[in-house]
Amino acid sequence: MKRRTVGRVLIVLILLAGTAVLIPDSPIYLPDLVVSRDQYEGKSSRTWARDLDSPDGPTRQQAIFALGTIGEPAGRTAPALAAIMNDDPDPDARAQASLALSKMGGAARQVVPELARALKDPELLVRVNAARTLFQLGADARPAVPALTEALREERNEAAADRFVNTAQEFIALALGRVSAGTADGVGPLVEALRAARTNQVRQTLCRALGEVGPSASAALPVLQEYLASRDSRVREAAEKACQKIEGDRPSARAADRPAVAELPDDEREYLWQVEHHGNVLVKHGFGRLAAALRAADRAALARLLADDFAGTDLADPRRVRAATPFADVERIQDGGRPPAARGRAAFVDRLLEFRRPFATAPNVKLALMTLGPRRRGDLAGPWEGTAQLRLAGEHAPGAPAEAVVALRFEVPPPTEEALAGPGWLRRAGVVQAVTARAPHYLFAEVARERGLDPDRLHDNWTAADLRPNTGGVYVCDFDRDGYLDVLITDVNGYALYRGRPGGRFENVTAAYGLPERAPAVGSSAGATLGPPVAAAAWIDIDGDGWDDLILGDRVFRNDGGTKFTDMTARCNLRLPQDALGLVVADYDRDGKLDLYVTRAAVPQTGAWADGTSSDTAGNMLLHNLGDWRFENVTRASGTWGGGRSSFTAAWLDANNDGWPDLYIGNEFGDGQLLVNTGDGTFAGRALADRPSDFGTMGLAVGDVNNDGHIDIYSANMYSKAGTRVIGNLKPDAYPPALMEKMRRFVAGSQLHLNRGGLKFDQAGPQMQVAAVGWAYGACLADLDGDGFLDIYATAGYISRDRSKPDG
């Protein structure tokens, strides 16, 4: 009976102990009676603490992890962990110790001086965890205010650490606000940082930090009230809440005007929709019939589509520009300055068939709508006019390609399905320009598999379940210096290093040379992850030994004489941000060590499309190579942030021929920026044009395209036929003139900036007819036909829903 009673009492105590977590004020609170909280995997914190001095690295790191998991009950070990955090030579051990301290709650108050010292640690993750711990301690950490203030002003803390979305600066700012609450000690530095903030995310955090200070931050109210008018809703909300905490809920403090938003009236939107709808009908029911008749060389079918009183035109005495090389014979026929020659229905059909005649078999024929609208704006029932591009592509002999591209003007009745189903719907048409080309053979042939490359291992958006706009990249160098180019491929499915072999063949040597074939899963041990599956990469001789080393995501590999790669991540302090897109290499200060420029992109906030910048990008980075595998972030000091541009890529070039590498930064949402190297470690920003000249730059290439001794810039931009029509059908005064000028650039396409010397550039994209590429991404300049002039290779396309109908 006694045993049964004891058993019942034990069960009750166990239940009460479990309940005590929820009801800590219960009179029968017995938290340690049954289960000790000072344990991990059956061992107490005292036991784990003995392993902190172990010479075995994994054993010591496991002890640090265990003590952090135990948390505040292991508080007696805080001094030992603080010593590791500050003095251990292993950066992973320091990072884990700082993380363990952040989990110890109030027990960490005994190491506030050590946490303040850790804010100067070279490892970003250590600084972040120290700031997090100080934030949790609040007023108990007030002696750390000077260290927090100093850390807030350090440029290197503008980066994010490991898997954190927020930057170290943000954690430090929040800690300074919380720790200095009730005093004005942190207000000045926080306001200074808010004024200098480069992103809306950081502005939002700094507003929150000032709110943490409370009423003592009254001096910051005028600045906070400015941000009540921010275009970013998160910044407005953070500023509003901060004002409330500082001075109470006074509506007058939050009544700042919201930014004006330019919107079209409903009737204008409806008109634009109507025009675009009619364009879709014309393409489907009109252009499709004309293209089919031309492909079949059906003269009668072509004639039936033209009105009885059809009025056609052709170029009279045109200007002819011909380029004949062993690879291709290309001729452009364009306006010679004389009035066009009249052509009746039969003559115009003959002209169209002339473009069809060179093809030995039926070519592919596509008629693309470029512009369209009623002849009189708003008169949907009257005549419609526009422009189109006619393209014929095929072979003039077996294995010998040919192409004809013809620009046409046309007039049609209101394009309805009924009107286009009958004959005679094409009332007027004229040839504006024509380009014809033929070659004895194709320049390129698909040989990937037979040469040893494996395209099947790459992500394919046509067959994969998940659609990935950005799947990876290709990086070329001769890493083993055997005279054959080697290829590194990054892909969402993994990584592959192909060594170039004689005869143009390749051998996959990824694992054999010590490189990872896949990115380890996120959450593996510290310092052992590659970050996102698509890693930014670069070949760069970091140590100056003449062998190209490799940066692959957040890992750094030393090239050991072309025989293998050694992971140097632990020794190298390079920590790239998770959102790094492009890495471009140059010795910008000519000290003999290669430096690194990192580009980053971001989604725009409200209004950013017209502003020409992304208001929420953390900014690009210039990393100065100090030698011994160390880099210094000199972005702010050098003036190379990029001005808030969303940058897919950048390029080094000597724009003014002074021997110092200059930098051009592309911009997804407007004009790029040329940064001119002054030779003293700083750069001066310069625009390439005095008006909007770029938009949607997602690719970039530099080179001397006209062989005049000056490096030119090709910006691969977004081009949209539909967007061109929409902008073209807006009322001329729909928006202010400056905004209209920017909006026309939204859809105008790629740009070629011709360098005329003296840092003067002409925008020649439309004149040299390289603008209408499509939604352009990666591009390159290369002499593909060996004639001594650089050619442009521009990719295009975004997301197609039908394999037979690629966009772009």
Short mmCIF file of N, CA and C in Angstrom, two decimals, residues 20-119:
data_model
loop_
_atom_site.label_atom_id
_atom_site.label_comp_id
_atom_site.label_asym_id
_atom_site.label_seq_id
_atom_site.Cartn_x
_atom_site.Cartn_y
_atom_site.Cartn_z
N ALA A 20 3.83 23.42 -13.83
CA ALA A 20 4.52 24.57 -13.27
C ALA A 20 5.14 25.45 -14.33
N VAL A 21 5.45 24.89 -15.50
CA VAL A 21 5.99 25.70 -16.58
C VAL A 21 4.97 26.74 -17.01
N LEU A 22 3.68 26.34 -16.97
CA LEU A 22 2.62 27.25 -17.38
C LEU A 22 2.15 28.13 -16.24
N ILE A 23 2.31 27.67 -14.99
CA ILE A 23 1.82 28.42 -13.83
C ILE A 23 2.98 28.59 -12.86
N PRO A 24 3.94 29.45 -13.14
CA PRO A 24 5.13 29.56 -12.29
C PRO A 24 4.83 30.09 -10.89
N ASP A 25 3.68 30.72 -10.68
CA ASP A 25 3.36 31.26 -9.36
C ASP A 25 2.58 30.26 -8.50
N SER A 26 2.41 29.05 -8.98
CA SER A 26 1.68 28.04 -8.21
C SER A 26 2.39 27.78 -6.88
N PRO A 27 1.64 27.62 -5.76
CA PRO A 27 2.28 27.35 -4.47
C PRO A 27 3.00 26.01 -4.42
N ILE A 28 2.70 25.12 -5.35
CA ILE A 28 3.38 23.84 -5.37
C ILE A 28 4.37 23.79 -6.53
N TYR A 29 5.00 24.93 -6.88
CA TYR A 29 5.95 25.00 -8.01
C TYR A 29 7.23 24.27 -7.63
N LEU A 30 7.51 23.16 -8.30
CA LEU A 30 8.68 22.34 -7.99
C LEU A 30 9.44 22.06 -9.29
N PRO A 31 10.08 23.07 -9.84
CA PRO A 31 10.67 22.91 -11.18
C PRO A 31 11.80 21.91 -11.25
N ASP A 32 12.59 21.72 -10.20
CA ASP A 32 13.76 20.85 -10.27
C ASP A 32 13.58 19.55 -9.51
N LEU A 33 12.35 19.28 -9.04
CA LEU A 33 12.17 18.11 -8.20
C LEU A 33 12.31 16.81 -8.98
N VAL A 34 11.76 16.79 -10.22
CA VAL A 34 11.75 15.54 -10.96
C VAL A 34 12.80 15.54 -12.07
N VAL A 35 12.83 16.60 -12.93
CA VAL A 35 13.76 16.66 -14.06
C VAL A 35 14.63 17.89 -13.94
N SER A 36 15.92 17.73 -14.00
CA SER A 36 16.83 18.87 -13.94
C SER A 36 16.90 19.53 -15.31
N ARG A 37 16.80 20.87 -15.39
CA ARG A 37 16.89 21.60 -16.66
C ARG A 37 18.34 21.87 -17.00
N ASP A 38 19.26 21.60 -16.07
CA ASP A 38 20.67 21.85 -16.30
C ASP A 38 21.32 20.61 -16.93
N GLN A 39 20.73 20.15 -18.04
CA GLN A 39 21.26 18.96 -18.68
C GLN A 39 21.06 19.04 -20.19
N TYR A 40 21.97 18.36 -20.87
CA TYR A 40 21.81 18.15 -22.31
C TYR A 40 22.38 16.77 -22.62
N GLU A 41 21.55 15.94 -23.24
CA GLU A 41 21.93 14.57 -23.55
C GLU A 41 22.42 13.83 -22.31
N GLY A 42 21.76 14.10 -21.17
CA GLY A 42 22.07 13.38 -19.94
C GLY A 42 23.28 13.88 -19.20
N LYS A 43 23.90 14.94 -19.63
CA LYS A 43 25.10 15.47 -18.97
C LYS A 43 24.82 16.89 -18.49
N SER A 44 25.31 17.22 -17.31
CA SER A 44 25.08 18.54 -16.74
C SER A 44 26.02 19.55 -17.35
N SER A 45 25.73 20.83 -17.08
CA SER A 45 26.58 21.90 -17.63
C SER A 45 27.99 21.81 -17.05
N ARG A 46 28.12 21.35 -15.80
CA ARG A 46 29.46 21.21 -15.22
C ARG A 46 30.27 20.19 -16.02
N THR A 47 29.60 19.10 -16.41
CA THR A 47 30.30 18.07 -17.19
C THR A 47 30.69 18.61 -18.55
N TRP A 48 29.74 19.27 -19.19
CA TRP A 48 30.03 19.83 -20.52
C TRP A 48 31.14 20.89 -20.44
N ALA A 49 31.16 21.65 -19.34
CA ALA A 49 32.15 22.72 -19.21
C ALA A 49 33.57 22.18 -19.22
N ARG A 50 33.75 20.94 -18.74
CA ARG A 50 35.10 20.36 -18.73
C ARG A 50 35.66 20.21 -20.14
N ASP A 51 34.75 20.04 -21.13
CA ASP A 51 35.20 19.83 -22.50
C ASP A 51 35.54 21.13 -23.22
N LEU A 52 35.30 22.27 -22.56
CA LEU A 52 35.63 23.54 -23.21
C LEU A 52 37.14 23.68 -23.43
N ASP A 53 37.93 22.96 -22.63
CA ASP A 53 39.38 23.03 -22.77
C ASP A 53 39.94 21.89 -23.60
N SER A 54 39.07 21.10 -24.22
CA SER A 54 39.54 19.93 -24.97
C SER A 54 40.37 20.38 -26.18
N PRO A 55 41.49 19.71 -26.45
CA PRO A 55 42.28 20.04 -27.64
C PRO A 55 41.60 19.58 -28.93
N ASP A 56 40.57 18.71 -28.80
CA ASP A 56 39.87 18.21 -29.98
C ASP A 56 38.77 19.21 -30.37
N GLY A 57 38.88 19.78 -31.57
CA GLY A 57 37.96 20.81 -32.00
C GLY A 57 36.50 20.40 -31.96
N PRO A 58 36.10 19.26 -32.57
CA PRO A 58 34.70 18.84 -32.54
C PRO A 58 34.16 18.64 -31.13
N THR A 59 35.01 18.10 -30.24
CA THR A 59 34.57 17.89 -28.85
C THR A 59 34.27 19.23 -28.18
N ARG A 60 35.16 20.18 -28.38
CA ARG A 60 34.98 21.50 -27.78
C ARG A 60 33.73 22.19 -28.36
N GLN A 61 33.54 22.09 -29.66
CA GLN A 61 32.39 22.75 -30.28
C GLN A 61 31.09 22.10 -29.83
N GLN A 62 31.11 20.78 -29.63
CA GLN A 62 29.91 20.11 -29.12
C GLN A 62 29.60 20.60 -27.70
N ALA A 63 30.62 20.85 -26.89
CA ALA A 63 30.41 21.35 -25.53
C ALA A 63 29.80 22.76 -25.57
N ILE A 64 30.32 23.60 -26.46
CA ILE A 64 29.78 24.96 -26.58
C ILE A 64 28.31 24.89 -26.98
N PHE A 65 28.01 24.03 -27.97
CA PHE A 65 26.62 23.88 -28.42
C PHE A 65 25.72 23.42 -27.28
N ALA A 66 26.19 22.43 -26.50
CA ALA A 66 25.40 21.89 -25.39
C ALA A 66 25.11 22.97 -24.36
N LEU A 67 26.09 23.76 -24.01
CA LEU A 67 25.90 24.80 -22.99
C LEU A 67 24.93 25.87 -23.51
N GLY A 68 25.00 26.17 -24.79
CA GLY A 68 24.03 27.11 -25.34
C GLY A 68 22.63 26.55 -25.33
N THR A 69 22.51 25.26 -25.58
CA THR A 69 21.20 24.62 -25.56
C THR A 69 20.62 24.62 -24.14
N ILE A 70 21.45 24.37 -23.16
CA ILE A 70 20.98 24.42 -21.76
C ILE A 70 20.53 25.83 -21.41
N GLY A 71 21.26 26.81 -21.89
CA GLY A 71 20.85 28.20 -21.70
C GLY A 71 21.19 28.77 -20.34
N GLU A 72 20.28 29.52 -19.75
CA GLU A 72 20.55 30.27 -18.52
C GLU A 72 20.99 29.40 -17.35
N PRO A 73 20.46 28.17 -17.18
CA PRO A 73 20.97 27.34 -16.08
C PRO A 73 22.46 27.05 -16.18
N ALA A 74 23.05 27.22 -17.40
CA ALA A 74 24.49 27.03 -17.54
C ALA A 74 25.22 28.35 -17.44
N GLY A 75 24.60 29.34 -16.82
CA GLY A 75 25.15 30.68 -16.75
C GLY A 75 26.50 30.76 -16.09
N ARG A 76 26.82 29.80 -15.21
CA ARG A 76 28.12 29.83 -14.54
C ARG A 76 29.27 29.69 -15.54
N THR A 77 28.96 29.18 -16.75
CA THR A 77 30.01 28.99 -17.75
C THR A 77 30.15 30.21 -18.66
N ALA A 78 29.38 31.25 -18.43
CA ALA A 78 29.43 32.42 -19.31
C ALA A 78 30.84 33.02 -19.41
N PRO A 79 31.57 33.18 -18.32
CA PRO A 79 32.93 33.74 -18.47
C PRO A 79 33.83 32.88 -19.35
N ALA A 80 33.73 31.56 -19.22
CA ALA A 80 34.56 30.68 -20.06
C ALA A 80 34.17 30.81 -21.53
N LEU A 81 32.85 30.87 -21.78
CA LEU A 81 32.39 31.05 -23.17
C LEU A 81 32.82 32.41 -23.71
N ALA A 82 32.77 33.45 -22.87
CA ALA A 82 33.19 34.79 -23.32
C ALA A 82 34.66 34.80 -23.68
N ALA A 83 35.47 34.03 -22.93
CA ALA A 83 36.90 33.97 -23.25
C ALA A 83 37.11 33.31 -24.61
N ILE A 84 36.36 32.25 -24.88
CA ILE A 84 36.45 31.62 -26.21
C ILE A 84 35.99 32.59 -27.29
N MET A 85 34.88 33.28 -27.04
CA MET A 85 34.33 34.22 -28.02
C MET A 85 35.35 35.28 -28.42
N ASN A 86 36.16 35.72 -27.48
CA ASN A 86 37.09 36.81 -27.76
C ASN A 86 38.49 36.37 -28.15
N ASP A 87 38.93 35.21 -27.67
CA ASP A 87 40.35 34.89 -27.79
C ASP A 87 40.67 33.63 -28.57
N ASP A 88 39.66 32.82 -28.88
CA ASP A 88 39.97 31.57 -29.58
C ASP A 88 40.39 31.86 -31.02
N PRO A 89 41.45 31.23 -31.53
CA PRO A 89 41.89 31.49 -32.91
C PRO A 89 40.94 30.92 -33.96
N ASP A 90 40.09 29.97 -33.57
CA ASP A 90 39.16 29.34 -34.52
C ASP A 90 37.91 30.21 -34.66
N PRO A 91 37.65 30.79 -35.84
CA PRO A 91 36.47 31.66 -35.99
C PRO A 91 35.16 30.92 -35.76
N ASP A 92 35.11 29.62 -36.11
CA ASP A 92 33.88 28.86 -35.86
C ASP A 92 33.61 28.72 -34.37
N ALA A 93 34.67 28.47 -33.59
CA ALA A 93 34.51 28.36 -32.14
C ALA A 93 34.04 29.69 -31.55
N ARG A 94 34.62 30.79 -32.02
CA ARG A 94 34.19 32.11 -31.51
C ARG A 94 32.72 32.37 -31.86
N ALA A 95 32.34 32.00 -33.07
CA ALA A 95 30.95 32.23 -33.48
C ALA A 95 29.99 31.39 -32.65
N GLN A 96 30.35 30.12 -32.39
CA GLN A 96 29.47 29.26 -31.60
C GLN A 96 29.39 29.73 -30.15
N ALA A 97 30.50 30.22 -29.61
CA ALA A 97 30.48 30.72 -28.23
C ALA A 97 29.61 31.95 -28.13
N SER A 98 29.68 32.84 -29.12
CA SER A 98 28.83 34.04 -29.08
C SER A 98 27.37 33.66 -29.19
N LEU A 99 27.06 32.63 -29.99
CA LEU A 99 25.68 32.18 -30.10
C LEU A 99 25.20 31.57 -28.79
N ALA A 100 26.06 30.79 -28.13
CA ALA A 100 25.69 30.19 -26.84
C ALA A 100 25.38 31.26 -25.82
N LEU A 101 26.17 32.32 -25.75
CA LEU A 101 25.92 33.41 -24.81
C LEU A 101 24.60 34.10 -25.08
N SER A 102 24.21 34.17 -26.37
CA SER A 102 22.94 34.84 -26.71
C SER A 102 21.73 34.06 -26.20
N LYS A 103 21.95 32.79 -25.79
CA LYS A 103 20.85 31.96 -25.30
C LYS A 103 20.81 31.88 -23.78
N MET A 104 21.66 32.65 -23.09
CA MET A 104 21.78 32.51 -21.64
C MET A 104 21.02 33.56 -20.86
N GLY A 105 20.24 34.37 -21.54
CA GLY A 105 19.39 35.32 -20.85
C GLY A 105 20.16 36.23 -19.92
N GLY A 106 19.60 36.43 -18.71
CA GLY A 106 20.19 37.35 -17.75
C GLY A 106 21.55 36.93 -17.26
N ALA A 107 21.90 35.65 -17.41
CA ALA A 107 23.20 35.18 -16.94
C ALA A 107 24.34 35.84 -17.71
N ALA A 108 24.04 36.39 -18.89
CA ALA A 108 25.09 37.01 -19.70
C ALA A 108 25.47 38.39 -19.20
N ARG A 109 24.75 38.92 -18.19
CA ARG A 109 25.08 40.27 -17.70
C ARG A 109 26.46 40.32 -17.07
N GLN A 110 26.96 39.17 -16.63
CA GLN A 110 28.28 39.15 -15.98
C GLN A 110 29.43 39.31 -16.99
N VAL A 111 29.12 39.23 -18.32
CA VAL A 111 30.18 39.34 -19.32
C VAL A 111 29.91 40.50 -20.28
N VAL A 112 29.24 41.55 -19.83
CA VAL A 112 28.96 42.70 -20.69
C VAL A 112 30.25 43.31 -21.26
N PRO A 113 31.30 43.51 -20.47
CA PRO A 113 32.54 44.05 -21.07
C PRO A 113 33.08 43.17 -22.19
N GLU A 114 32.99 41.85 -22.02
CA GLU A 114 33.48 40.94 -23.06
C GLU A 114 32.60 41.00 -24.31
N LEU A 115 31.28 41.17 -24.10
CA LEU A 115 30.39 41.32 -25.25
C LEU A 115 30.68 42.61 -26.00
N ALA A 116 30.97 43.68 -25.28
CA ALA A 116 31.32 44.95 -25.92
C ALA A 116 32.60 44.79 -26.72
N ARG A 117 33.55 44.06 -26.18
CA ARG A 117 34.81 43.84 -26.90
C ARG A 117 34.56 43.02 -28.17
N ALA A 118 33.63 42.06 -28.11
CA ALA A 118 33.34 41.19 -29.25
C ALA A 118 32.76 41.96 -30.44
N LEU A 119 32.26 43.16 -30.21
CA LEU A 119 31.73 43.97 -31.31
C LEU A 119 32.82 44.38 -32.29
#
